[in-house]
Short mmCIF file of C-alpha atoms and ligand atoms in Angstrom, two decimals:
data_model
loop_
_atom_site.label_atom_id
_atom_site.label_comp_id
_atom_site.label_asym_id
_atom_site.label_seq_id
_atom_site.Cartn_x
_atom_site.Cartn_y
_atom_site.Cartn_z
CA MET C 16 -14.43 -4.82 -14.26
CA ILE C 17 -11.05 -4.01 -13.39
CA ALA C 18 -8.90 -4.36 -10.05
CA ILE C 19 -5.62 -2.92 -8.69
CA SER C 20 -3.69 -4.62 -5.30
CA LEU C 21 -2.20 -1.24 -4.66
CA GLN C 22 -0.62 -3.29 -1.38
CA SER C 23 -0.91 -6.15 0.35
CA GLY C 24 0.90 -7.94 3.38
CA SER C 25 0.70 -7.70 6.98
CA ASN C 26 2.32 -4.52 7.11
CA GLY C 27 -0.69 -2.74 5.00
CA ASN C 28 -3.91 -3.88 2.31
CA CYS C 29 -5.41 -1.79 0.25
CA ILE C 30 -7.34 -2.82 -3.20
CA PHE C 31 -9.25 -0.65 -5.76
CA VAL C 32 -12.40 -2.41 -7.53
CA GLU C 33 -14.06 -0.54 -10.25
CA ALA C 34 -17.24 -1.68 -12.55
CA ASP C 35 -20.56 -0.14 -13.73
CA GLY C 36 -18.88 3.83 -13.40
CA ILE C 37 -18.24 2.36 -9.28
CA LYS C 38 -14.91 3.26 -7.91
CA LEU C 39 -14.30 1.55 -4.60
CA LEU C 40 -11.42 0.72 -2.03
CA PHE C 41 -11.75 -2.65 0.38
CA ASP C 42 -9.46 -1.63 3.17
CA ALA C 43 -7.25 1.65 4.31
CA GLY C 44 -3.76 0.03 5.94
CA ILE C 45 -1.48 2.42 3.82
CA THR C 46 -1.47 6.09 4.14
CA GLY C 47 -3.52 8.15 2.29
CA VAL C 48 -0.82 9.17 0.44
CA GLN C 49 0.56 6.02 -0.73
CA ALA C 50 -3.51 5.05 -1.84
CA GLU C 51 -3.38 8.91 -3.69
CA GLU C 52 -0.21 8.20 -5.19
CA ARG C 53 -0.40 4.27 -6.74
CA LEU C 54 -4.10 5.69 -7.80
CA ALA C 55 -2.38 8.41 -9.29
CA ALA C 56 0.35 6.32 -11.06
CA HIS C 57 -3.16 4.17 -12.56
CA GLY C 58 -4.51 7.34 -13.66
CA TYR C 59 -7.53 7.50 -10.82
CA ASN C 60 -8.40 10.31 -9.12
CA ILE C 61 -8.59 8.71 -4.64
CA ARG C 62 -11.18 11.67 -4.63
CA LYS C 63 -13.08 9.84 -7.00
CA ILE C 64 -13.39 6.82 -4.63
CA ASP C 65 -17.38 6.08 -4.03
CA ALA C 66 -16.83 4.19 -0.38
CA VAL C 67 -13.72 2.94 1.41
CA ILE C 68 -15.23 -0.77 2.91
CA ILE C 69 -13.46 -2.45 5.35
CA SER C 70 -12.68 -6.35 5.84
CA HIS C 71 -11.65 -6.06 10.12
CA ASP C 72 -10.73 -4.47 12.82
CA HIS C 73 -6.79 -5.67 12.68
CA GLY C 74 -4.58 -2.39 11.63
CA ASP C 75 -2.77 -3.00 8.69
CA HIS C 76 -6.81 -2.89 7.05
CA ILE C 77 -8.19 -0.37 8.34
CA ARG C 78 -4.77 1.97 10.60
CA HIS C 79 -5.04 4.66 8.19
CA ALA C 80 -9.01 5.07 7.42
CA GLY C 81 -9.79 8.07 9.60
CA VAL C 82 -7.54 9.92 6.48
CA TYR C 83 -9.24 9.04 3.84
CA GLN C 84 -11.96 10.14 5.18
CA ARG C 85 -11.46 13.41 6.40
CA LYS C 86 -8.37 14.33 3.76
CA TYR C 87 -10.35 12.80 1.18
CA GLY C 88 -13.94 12.52 1.73
CA LEU C 89 -14.47 9.14 1.71
CA PRO C 90 -17.93 7.21 3.38
CA LEU C 91 -15.91 4.92 5.39
CA TYR C 92 -18.03 1.47 5.56
CA ALA C 93 -17.49 -0.83 8.36
CA THR C 94 -19.44 -3.12 10.43
CA PRO C 95 -19.81 -1.66 14.04
CA ALA C 96 -17.90 -4.32 16.39
CA THR C 97 -15.36 -3.75 13.10
CA LEU C 98 -15.19 -0.33 13.94
CA ALA C 99 -15.43 -0.66 17.75
CA ALA C 100 -12.53 -2.58 17.93
CA ALA C 101 -10.30 -0.83 16.17
CA SER C 102 -11.58 2.51 17.84
CA ALA C 103 -9.47 0.85 21.33
CA ARG C 104 -6.63 -0.16 19.55
CA CYS C 105 -5.42 2.85 17.36
CA ASN C 106 -6.33 5.94 17.38
CA LEU C 107 -8.96 6.52 13.93
CA GLY C 108 -9.34 10.03 15.00
CA LYS C 109 -13.03 11.62 14.03
CA LEU C 110 -14.84 9.53 12.34
CA ASN C 111 -17.91 11.95 10.34
CA ASP C 112 -19.44 10.26 7.81
CA VAL C 113 -19.48 6.07 8.68
CA ARG C 114 -21.79 3.49 6.82
CA HIS C 115 -22.45 -0.12 9.02
CA PHE C 116 -23.26 -2.91 8.15
CA ARG C 117 -23.32 -6.69 9.09
CA SER C 118 -21.19 -9.49 7.38
CA SER C 119 -23.53 -11.38 5.67
CA ASP C 120 -24.77 -8.38 4.28
CA LYS C 121 -25.39 -7.03 0.13
CA LEU C 122 -23.74 -3.52 -0.27
CA ARG C 123 -25.39 -1.74 -3.12
CA PHE C 124 -23.81 0.64 -5.67
CA GLY C 125 -25.62 1.78 -8.59
CA GLY C 126 -25.63 -1.41 -10.94
CA LEU C 127 -22.87 -3.09 -8.47
CA LEU C 128 -23.07 -5.37 -5.86
CA VAL C 129 -20.42 -6.27 -3.07
CA HIS C 130 -21.57 -9.35 -1.37
CA ALA C 131 -19.68 -9.70 3.11
CA ILE C 132 -19.33 -12.71 3.32
CA SER C 133 -18.44 -13.51 7.68
CA THR C 134 -14.83 -14.61 7.97
CA PRO C 135 -13.67 -17.65 10.72
CA HIS C 136 -10.56 -15.28 11.28
CA ASP C 137 -9.34 -13.73 14.66
CA GLY C 138 -10.53 -10.28 13.82
CA ALA C 139 -13.51 -9.05 16.15
CA ASP C 140 -16.15 -9.86 13.29
CA GLY C 141 -14.49 -10.15 9.47
CA SER C 142 -15.52 -10.49 6.15
CA ALA C 143 -14.25 -11.14 2.29
CA PHE C 144 -15.91 -9.86 -0.12
CA VAL C 145 -17.64 -10.72 -3.87
CA ILE C 146 -18.26 -7.89 -5.64
CA GLU C 147 -20.21 -7.96 -8.57
CA SER C 148 -21.39 -6.50 -11.74
CA SER C 149 -22.93 -7.22 -15.15
CA MET C 150 -22.69 -11.45 -14.02
CA LYS C 151 -19.11 -10.61 -13.13
CA ARG C 152 -17.76 -11.99 -9.45
CA LEU C 153 -14.64 -10.43 -8.68
CA GLY C 154 -13.77 -11.87 -4.48
CA VAL C 155 -11.67 -10.21 -2.47
CA LEU C 156 -10.91 -13.25 -0.04
CA THR C 157 -7.88 -12.66 2.69
CA ASP C 158 -7.68 -13.36 6.23
CA LEU C 159 -9.81 -16.02 5.99
CA GLY C 160 -8.98 -18.08 9.23
CA HIS C 161 -9.13 -21.66 7.39
CA VAL C 162 -10.83 -23.14 4.52
CA PHE C 163 -14.81 -22.29 6.09
CA LYS C 164 -17.46 -24.41 4.45
CA ASP C 165 -18.53 -22.93 1.62
CA LEU C 166 -15.58 -20.91 0.48
CA ALA C 167 -14.79 -23.76 -2.08
CA ARG C 168 -18.14 -23.21 -3.37
CA ILE C 169 -17.58 -19.64 -3.18
CA VAL C 170 -13.97 -19.34 -4.84
CA GLU C 171 -15.95 -21.89 -8.06
CA SER C 172 -18.36 -19.18 -8.18
CA LEU C 173 -15.43 -16.69 -9.20
CA ASP C 174 -14.25 -15.17 -12.84
CA ALA C 175 -11.42 -13.58 -11.29
CA VAL C 176 -9.88 -13.74 -7.22
CA PHE C 177 -7.42 -12.10 -4.61
CA LEU C 178 -6.76 -14.70 -2.86
CA GLU C 179 -5.05 -15.08 0.54
CA SER C 180 -1.35 -17.23 0.42
CA ASN C 181 -0.11 -16.26 3.47
CA TYR C 182 3.14 -18.98 4.26
CA ASP C 183 4.58 -21.94 3.29
CA PRO C 184 4.14 -24.22 6.31
CA ALA C 185 8.07 -25.18 6.64
CA MET C 186 8.96 -21.85 6.13
CA LEU C 187 6.81 -21.23 9.05
CA ALA C 188 7.68 -23.77 11.09
CA ALA C 189 11.21 -22.91 10.71
CA GLY C 190 11.30 -19.67 10.51
CA PRO C 191 11.52 -16.83 13.75
CA TYR C 192 8.25 -16.90 14.48
CA PRO C 193 7.59 -17.42 18.64
CA ALA C 194 5.71 -20.73 19.15
CA HIS C 195 2.54 -18.87 19.89
CA LEU C 196 2.68 -16.87 17.07
CA LYS C 197 3.18 -19.40 14.43
CA GLN C 198 0.11 -21.55 16.43
CA ARG C 199 -1.96 -18.43 15.56
CA ILE C 200 -1.63 -18.43 12.14
CA LYS C 201 -1.76 -21.58 11.02
CA GLY C 202 -4.40 -22.47 13.11
CA PRO C 203 -7.72 -21.89 12.76
CA HIS C 204 -8.68 -18.18 13.05
CA GLY C 205 -5.57 -17.42 11.56
CA HIS C 206 -4.09 -17.49 7.61
CA LEU C 207 -4.65 -19.39 4.25
CA SER C 208 -1.52 -21.75 3.04
CA ASN C 209 -0.02 -21.85 0.23
CA LYS C 210 -1.59 -25.52 -0.44
CA GLU C 211 -4.34 -24.87 1.05
CA ALA C 212 -4.84 -21.24 -1.32
CA ALA C 213 -4.08 -23.62 -4.41
CA GLU C 214 -6.44 -26.43 -3.35
CA LEU C 215 -9.19 -24.20 -3.59
CA LEU C 216 -7.78 -22.75 -7.01
CA CYS C 217 -7.45 -26.25 -8.73
CA ARG C 218 -11.23 -26.90 -7.79
CA ALA C 219 -11.57 -23.81 -9.19
CA ALA C 220 -10.26 -24.41 -12.32
CA LYS C 221 -12.17 -26.84 -13.58
CA SER C 222 -15.40 -25.13 -13.80
CA LYS C 223 -13.59 -22.68 -16.59
CA ARG C 224 -14.86 -19.75 -14.78
CA LEU C 225 -12.13 -18.39 -13.55
CA GLN C 226 -10.12 -15.81 -15.55
CA TRP C 227 -6.90 -14.87 -13.02
CA ALA C 228 -6.43 -15.52 -9.46
CA CYS C 229 -3.70 -13.00 -8.05
CA LEU C 230 -2.28 -14.58 -4.41
CA ALA C 231 -2.82 -12.46 -1.74
CA HIS C 232 -1.96 -11.17 2.02
CA LEU C 233 1.95 -13.14 1.67
CA SER C 234 3.80 -13.40 4.91
CA GLU C 235 7.42 -11.42 4.57
CA GLN C 236 9.06 -14.21 6.75
CA ASN C 237 6.73 -17.17 6.47
CA ASN C 238 6.38 -16.94 2.51
CA HIS C 239 7.77 -15.69 -0.64
CA PRO C 240 6.36 -15.05 -4.13
CA SER C 241 8.63 -17.61 -5.63
CA VAL C 242 7.79 -20.01 -3.37
CA ALA C 243 4.02 -19.23 -3.60
CA LEU C 244 4.04 -19.35 -6.64
CA ARG C 245 5.50 -22.65 -7.43
CA THR C 246 2.79 -24.15 -4.73
CA HIS C 247 0.39 -22.99 -6.84
CA CYS C 248 1.76 -23.67 -10.10
CA GLU C 249 2.18 -27.63 -8.98
CA ILE C 250 -1.00 -28.20 -7.16
CA THR C 251 -3.66 -26.09 -10.14
CA ASP C 252 -0.99 -27.62 -13.05
CA GLY C 253 -0.63 -24.42 -14.36
CA ASN C 254 -4.31 -24.26 -15.18
CA VAL C 255 -4.66 -20.78 -13.54
CA PRO C 256 -3.05 -17.42 -14.59
CA LEU C 257 -1.68 -15.83 -11.45
CA TYR C 258 -0.36 -12.74 -10.08
CA VAL C 259 1.53 -11.94 -6.75
CA ALA C 260 -0.03 -8.77 -5.55
CA GLY C 261 3.33 -6.77 -3.67
CA ARG C 262 3.55 -5.93 -0.17
CA TYR C 263 5.28 -3.14 -0.92
CA SER C 264 4.08 -2.02 -4.66
CA ALA C 265 1.17 -1.83 -6.95
CA THR C 266 -0.09 -4.89 -9.03
CA GLU C 267 -0.50 -3.81 -12.67
CA ILE C 268 -4.50 -2.84 -13.35
CA LEU C 269 -6.25 -6.44 -14.01
CA THR C 270 -8.86 -6.86 -15.87
CA VAL C 271 -12.10 -9.29 -15.63
CA ALA C 272 -13.17 -9.58 -18.90
ZN1 LIG U 325 -4.00 -8.34 7.38
ZN1 LIG U 326 -6.23 -9.46 10.15
#
Protein backbone atom coordinates (compact mmCIF):
# COMPACT_ATOMS: atom_id res chain seq x y z
CA MET A 1 0.00 0.00 0.00
CA ILE A 2 1.22 3.51 -0.76
CA ALA A 3 -0.12 6.92 0.16
CA ILE A 4 0.55 10.57 -0.68
CA SER A 5 -0.80 13.62 1.09
CA LEU A 6 -1.45 15.99 -1.81
CA GLN A 7 -2.16 18.79 0.67
CA SER A 8 -3.23 19.05 4.30
CA GLY A 9 -4.66 21.85 6.44
CA SER A 10 -7.45 24.38 6.68
CA ASN A 11 -6.79 25.62 3.12
CA GLY A 12 -7.53 22.22 1.58
CA ASN A 13 -7.13 18.50 2.16
CA CYS A 14 -6.63 15.58 -0.22
CA ILE A 15 -4.90 12.23 0.41
CA PHE A 16 -4.22 9.61 -2.24
CA VAL A 17 -4.07 5.91 -1.31
CA GLU A 18 -3.35 2.97 -3.61
CA ALA A 19 -3.50 -0.69 -2.65
CA ASP A 20 -4.48 -3.91 -4.33
CA GLY A 21 -4.89 -2.12 -7.68
CA ILE A 22 -7.45 0.32 -6.21
CA LYS A 23 -6.82 4.07 -6.19
CA LEU A 24 -8.70 6.31 -3.77
CA LEU A 25 -8.77 9.98 -2.89
CA PHE A 26 -9.79 11.02 0.60
CA ASP A 27 -11.33 14.50 0.48
CA ALA A 28 -11.54 17.05 -2.29
CA GLY A 29 -10.36 20.27 -0.67
CA ILE A 30 -7.82 21.29 -3.33
CA THR A 31 -8.71 22.26 -6.87
CA GLY A 32 -9.06 19.63 -9.56
CA VAL A 33 -6.02 21.04 -11.34
CA GLN A 34 -3.90 20.91 -8.17
CA ALA A 35 -4.92 17.30 -7.52
CA GLU A 36 -4.34 16.37 -11.15
CA GLU A 37 -0.88 17.99 -11.27
CA ARG A 38 0.32 16.65 -7.92
CA LEU A 39 -0.80 13.12 -8.81
CA ALA A 40 0.82 13.42 -12.25
CA ALA A 41 4.09 14.51 -10.61
CA HIS A 42 4.14 11.05 -8.99
CA GLY A 43 3.08 9.31 -12.21
CA TYR A 44 -0.63 8.92 -11.39
CA ASN A 45 -3.56 9.85 -13.64
CA ILE A 46 -6.46 11.41 -11.73
CA ARG A 47 -8.93 9.91 -14.23
CA LYS A 48 -7.93 6.45 -13.01
CA ILE A 49 -9.07 7.12 -9.43
CA ASP A 50 -11.77 4.63 -8.37
CA ALA A 51 -13.50 6.77 -5.74
CA VAL A 52 -13.37 10.10 -3.90
CA ILE A 53 -14.36 9.57 -0.27
CA ILE A 54 -15.36 12.64 1.72
CA SER A 55 -14.70 12.86 5.47
CA HIS A 56 -17.05 15.72 6.33
CA ASP A 57 -18.83 18.82 5.11
CA HIS A 58 -16.23 21.50 5.89
CA GLY A 59 -15.08 23.35 2.78
CA ASP A 60 -11.42 22.38 3.23
CA HIS A 61 -12.50 18.76 2.63
CA ILE A 62 -15.32 18.93 0.09
CA ARG A 63 -15.13 22.29 -1.73
CA HIS A 64 -13.98 20.94 -5.10
CA ALA A 65 -15.76 17.57 -5.08
CA GLY A 66 -18.14 18.57 -7.86
CA VAL A 67 -15.23 19.36 -10.19
CA TYR A 68 -13.51 16.03 -9.45
CA GLN A 69 -16.68 14.29 -10.53
CA ARG A 70 -17.72 16.34 -13.56
CA LYS A 71 -14.24 16.96 -15.00
CA TYR A 72 -12.66 13.60 -14.23
CA GLY A 73 -15.72 11.34 -13.92
CA LEU A 74 -14.94 10.20 -10.38
CA PRO A 75 -17.66 8.67 -8.18
CA LEU A 76 -18.21 10.58 -4.97
CA TYR A 77 -18.76 8.83 -1.63
CA ALA A 78 -20.29 10.86 1.20
CA THR A 79 -22.84 10.45 3.95
CA PRO A 80 -26.27 11.99 3.24
CA ALA A 81 -25.87 14.51 6.10
CA THR A 82 -22.40 15.54 4.89
CA LEU A 83 -23.69 16.18 1.40
CA ALA A 84 -26.76 18.08 2.60
CA ALA A 85 -24.72 20.32 4.90
CA ALA A 86 -22.04 20.99 2.28
CA SER A 87 -24.58 21.71 -0.46
CA ALA A 88 -26.25 24.28 1.79
CA ARG A 89 -22.93 26.05 2.43
CA CYS A 90 -20.88 25.88 -0.75
CA ASN A 91 -21.90 25.44 -4.34
CA LEU A 92 -20.87 21.93 -5.31
CA GLY A 93 -22.69 22.17 -8.63
CA LYS A 94 -24.56 19.30 -10.24
CA LEU A 95 -23.53 15.88 -8.93
CA ASN A 96 -24.37 12.87 -11.08
CA ASP A 97 -22.69 10.01 -9.28
CA VAL A 98 -23.00 10.12 -5.50
CA ARG A 99 -22.83 6.96 -3.44
CA HIS A 100 -23.96 7.26 0.12
CA PHE A 101 -22.39 5.62 3.13
CA ARG A 102 -23.02 5.87 6.87
CA SER A 103 -20.31 6.96 9.25
CA SER A 104 -19.81 3.46 10.68
CA ASP A 105 -19.88 1.57 7.36
CA LYS A 106 -17.25 -0.58 5.72
CA LEU A 107 -16.78 0.23 2.02
CA ARG A 108 -15.35 -2.52 -0.15
CA PHE A 109 -13.33 -1.88 -3.32
CA GLY A 110 -12.00 -5.20 -4.62
CA GLY A 111 -9.69 -6.57 -1.94
CA LEU A 112 -9.49 -3.23 -0.18
CA LEU A 113 -11.70 -2.27 2.73
CA VAL A 114 -12.36 1.26 4.00
CA HIS A 115 -13.72 1.46 7.54
CA ALA A 116 -15.53 4.72 8.27
CA ILE A 117 -15.28 5.85 11.90
CA SER A 118 -17.68 8.44 13.27
CA THR A 119 -15.87 11.45 14.78
CA PRO A 120 -16.97 14.08 17.36
CA HIS A 121 -15.63 16.96 15.19
CA ASP A 122 -18.08 19.83 14.52
CA GLY A 123 -18.95 18.78 10.97
CA ALA A 124 -22.51 17.60 10.32
CA ASP A 125 -21.57 13.91 10.21
CA GLY A 126 -17.80 13.48 10.20
CA SER A 127 -15.82 10.33 9.53
CA ALA A 128 -12.21 9.29 9.83
CA PHE A 129 -11.00 6.24 7.93
CA VAL A 130 -8.95 3.08 8.23
CA ILE A 131 -7.92 1.53 4.91
CA GLU A 132 -7.19 -2.18 5.09
CA SER A 133 -5.54 -4.35 2.45
CA SER A 134 -3.53 -7.58 2.67
CA MET A 135 -3.51 -7.38 6.48
CA LYS A 136 -2.04 -3.84 6.40
CA ARG A 137 -3.96 -0.98 7.98
CA LEU A 138 -3.51 2.74 7.23
CA GLY A 139 -5.33 5.46 9.17
CA VAL A 140 -6.56 8.72 7.67
CA LEU A 141 -7.40 10.45 10.93
CA THR A 142 -7.97 14.20 10.87
CA ASP A 143 -10.61 16.63 12.14
CA LEU A 144 -11.13 14.35 15.13
CA GLY A 145 -12.77 16.67 17.69
CA HIS A 146 -11.04 15.19 20.73
CA VAL A 147 -9.35 11.96 21.80
CA PHE A 148 -12.59 10.01 21.71
CA LYS A 149 -13.14 6.56 23.18
CA ASP A 150 -11.59 3.92 20.89
CA LEU A 151 -9.20 6.36 19.18
CA ALA A 152 -6.12 5.05 21.03
CA ARG A 153 -7.14 1.47 20.28
CA ILE A 154 -7.62 2.35 16.59
CA VAL A 155 -4.19 4.02 16.33
CA GLU A 156 -2.60 1.00 18.05
CA SER A 157 -4.09 -1.26 15.38
CA LEU A 158 -2.41 0.59 12.47
CA ASP A 159 0.70 -0.03 10.38
CA ALA A 160 0.87 3.66 9.39
CA VAL A 161 -1.18 6.78 10.00
CA PHE A 162 -1.97 10.29 8.82
CA LEU A 163 -2.79 11.85 12.18
CA GLU A 164 -4.11 15.30 12.92
CA SER A 165 -1.62 17.37 14.93
CA ASN A 166 -3.33 20.71 14.55
CA TYR A 167 -2.03 23.15 17.13
CA ASP A 168 0.49 23.97 19.81
CA PRO A 169 -1.50 25.11 22.89
CA ALA A 170 0.93 27.94 23.74
CA MET A 171 0.91 29.26 20.16
CA LEU A 172 -2.90 29.06 20.08
CA ALA A 173 -3.18 30.92 23.39
CA ALA A 174 -0.77 33.67 22.30
CA GLY A 175 -1.95 33.79 18.69
CA PRO A 176 -4.24 36.20 16.81
CA TYR A 177 -7.45 34.13 16.74
CA PRO A 178 -10.54 35.57 18.47
CA ALA A 179 -11.50 33.90 21.75
CA HIS A 180 -14.44 31.97 20.32
CA LEU A 181 -12.25 30.43 17.61
CA LYS A 182 -9.55 29.49 20.11
CA GLN A 183 -12.25 27.83 22.19
CA ARG A 184 -13.62 25.98 19.16
CA ILE A 185 -10.23 24.59 18.16
CA LYS A 186 -9.29 23.24 21.59
CA GLY A 187 -12.87 22.33 22.53
CA PRO A 188 -14.40 18.84 22.27
CA HIS A 189 -15.48 19.28 18.64
CA GLY A 190 -12.39 20.98 17.25
CA HIS A 191 -8.93 19.58 16.58
CA LEU A 192 -6.19 17.56 18.30
CA SER A 193 -3.10 19.31 19.68
CA ASN A 194 0.47 18.20 19.01
CA LYS A 195 0.65 16.73 22.53
CA GLU A 196 -2.61 14.78 22.18
CA ALA A 197 -1.49 13.33 18.85
CA ALA A 198 1.98 12.51 20.19
CA GLU A 199 0.56 10.69 23.19
CA LEU A 200 -1.52 8.52 20.87
CA LEU A 201 1.59 7.70 18.83
CA CYS A 202 3.66 7.03 21.95
CA ARG A 203 1.11 4.47 23.09
CA ALA A 204 0.86 2.91 19.62
CA ALA A 205 4.66 2.67 19.26
CA LYS A 206 4.75 0.13 22.09
CA SER A 207 3.07 -2.44 19.84
CA LYS A 208 6.01 -2.14 17.37
CA ARG A 209 3.52 -2.29 14.51
CA LEU A 210 3.48 1.38 13.52
CA GLN A 211 5.90 2.00 10.61
CA TRP A 212 5.42 5.75 10.32
CA ALA A 213 3.15 8.65 11.17
CA CYS A 214 2.53 11.63 8.93
CA LEU A 215 1.45 14.65 11.01
CA ALA A 216 -1.50 16.26 9.29
CA HIS A 217 -3.81 19.28 9.30
CA LEU A 218 -1.22 21.56 10.98
CA SER A 219 -2.51 25.06 11.66
CA GLU A 220 -0.71 27.90 9.90
CA GLN A 221 -1.12 30.38 12.78
CA ASN A 222 -1.07 28.06 15.77
CA ASN A 223 1.59 25.54 14.83
CA HIS A 224 4.78 25.06 12.85
CA PRO A 225 6.27 21.84 11.48
CA SER A 226 9.36 22.28 13.69
CA VAL A 227 7.23 22.83 16.79
CA ALA A 228 5.06 19.80 16.03
CA LEU A 229 8.07 17.60 15.33
CA ARG A 230 9.80 18.69 18.55
CA THR A 231 6.74 17.83 20.66
CA HIS A 232 6.31 14.49 18.90
CA CYS A 233 10.00 13.56 19.21
CA GLU A 234 9.98 14.41 22.93
CA ILE A 235 6.84 12.44 23.72
CA THR A 236 7.48 9.43 21.46
CA ASP A 237 11.17 9.40 22.39
CA GLY A 238 12.02 9.16 18.70
CA ASN A 239 10.34 5.77 18.42
CA VAL A 240 8.05 6.65 15.49
CA PRO A 241 9.42 7.74 12.07
CA LEU A 242 7.68 11.05 11.37
CA TYR A 243 6.67 13.00 8.29
CA VAL A 244 4.78 16.27 8.10
CA ALA A 245 2.04 16.78 5.49
CA GLY A 246 2.56 20.16 3.83
CA ARG A 247 -0.06 22.91 3.74
CA TYR A 248 0.87 23.84 0.18
CA SER A 249 2.56 20.80 -1.31
CA ALA A 250 2.44 17.03 -1.62
CA THR A 251 4.51 14.62 0.43
CA GLU A 252 6.72 12.02 -1.16
CA ILE A 253 5.20 8.59 -1.79
CA LEU A 254 4.86 6.95 1.63
CA THR A 255 4.93 3.16 1.61
CA VAL A 256 3.20 0.81 4.04
CA ALA A 257 5.30 -2.32 3.72
ZN1 LIG B 1 -10.33 20.35 8.12
ZN1 LIG C 1 -13.35 20.12 9.78
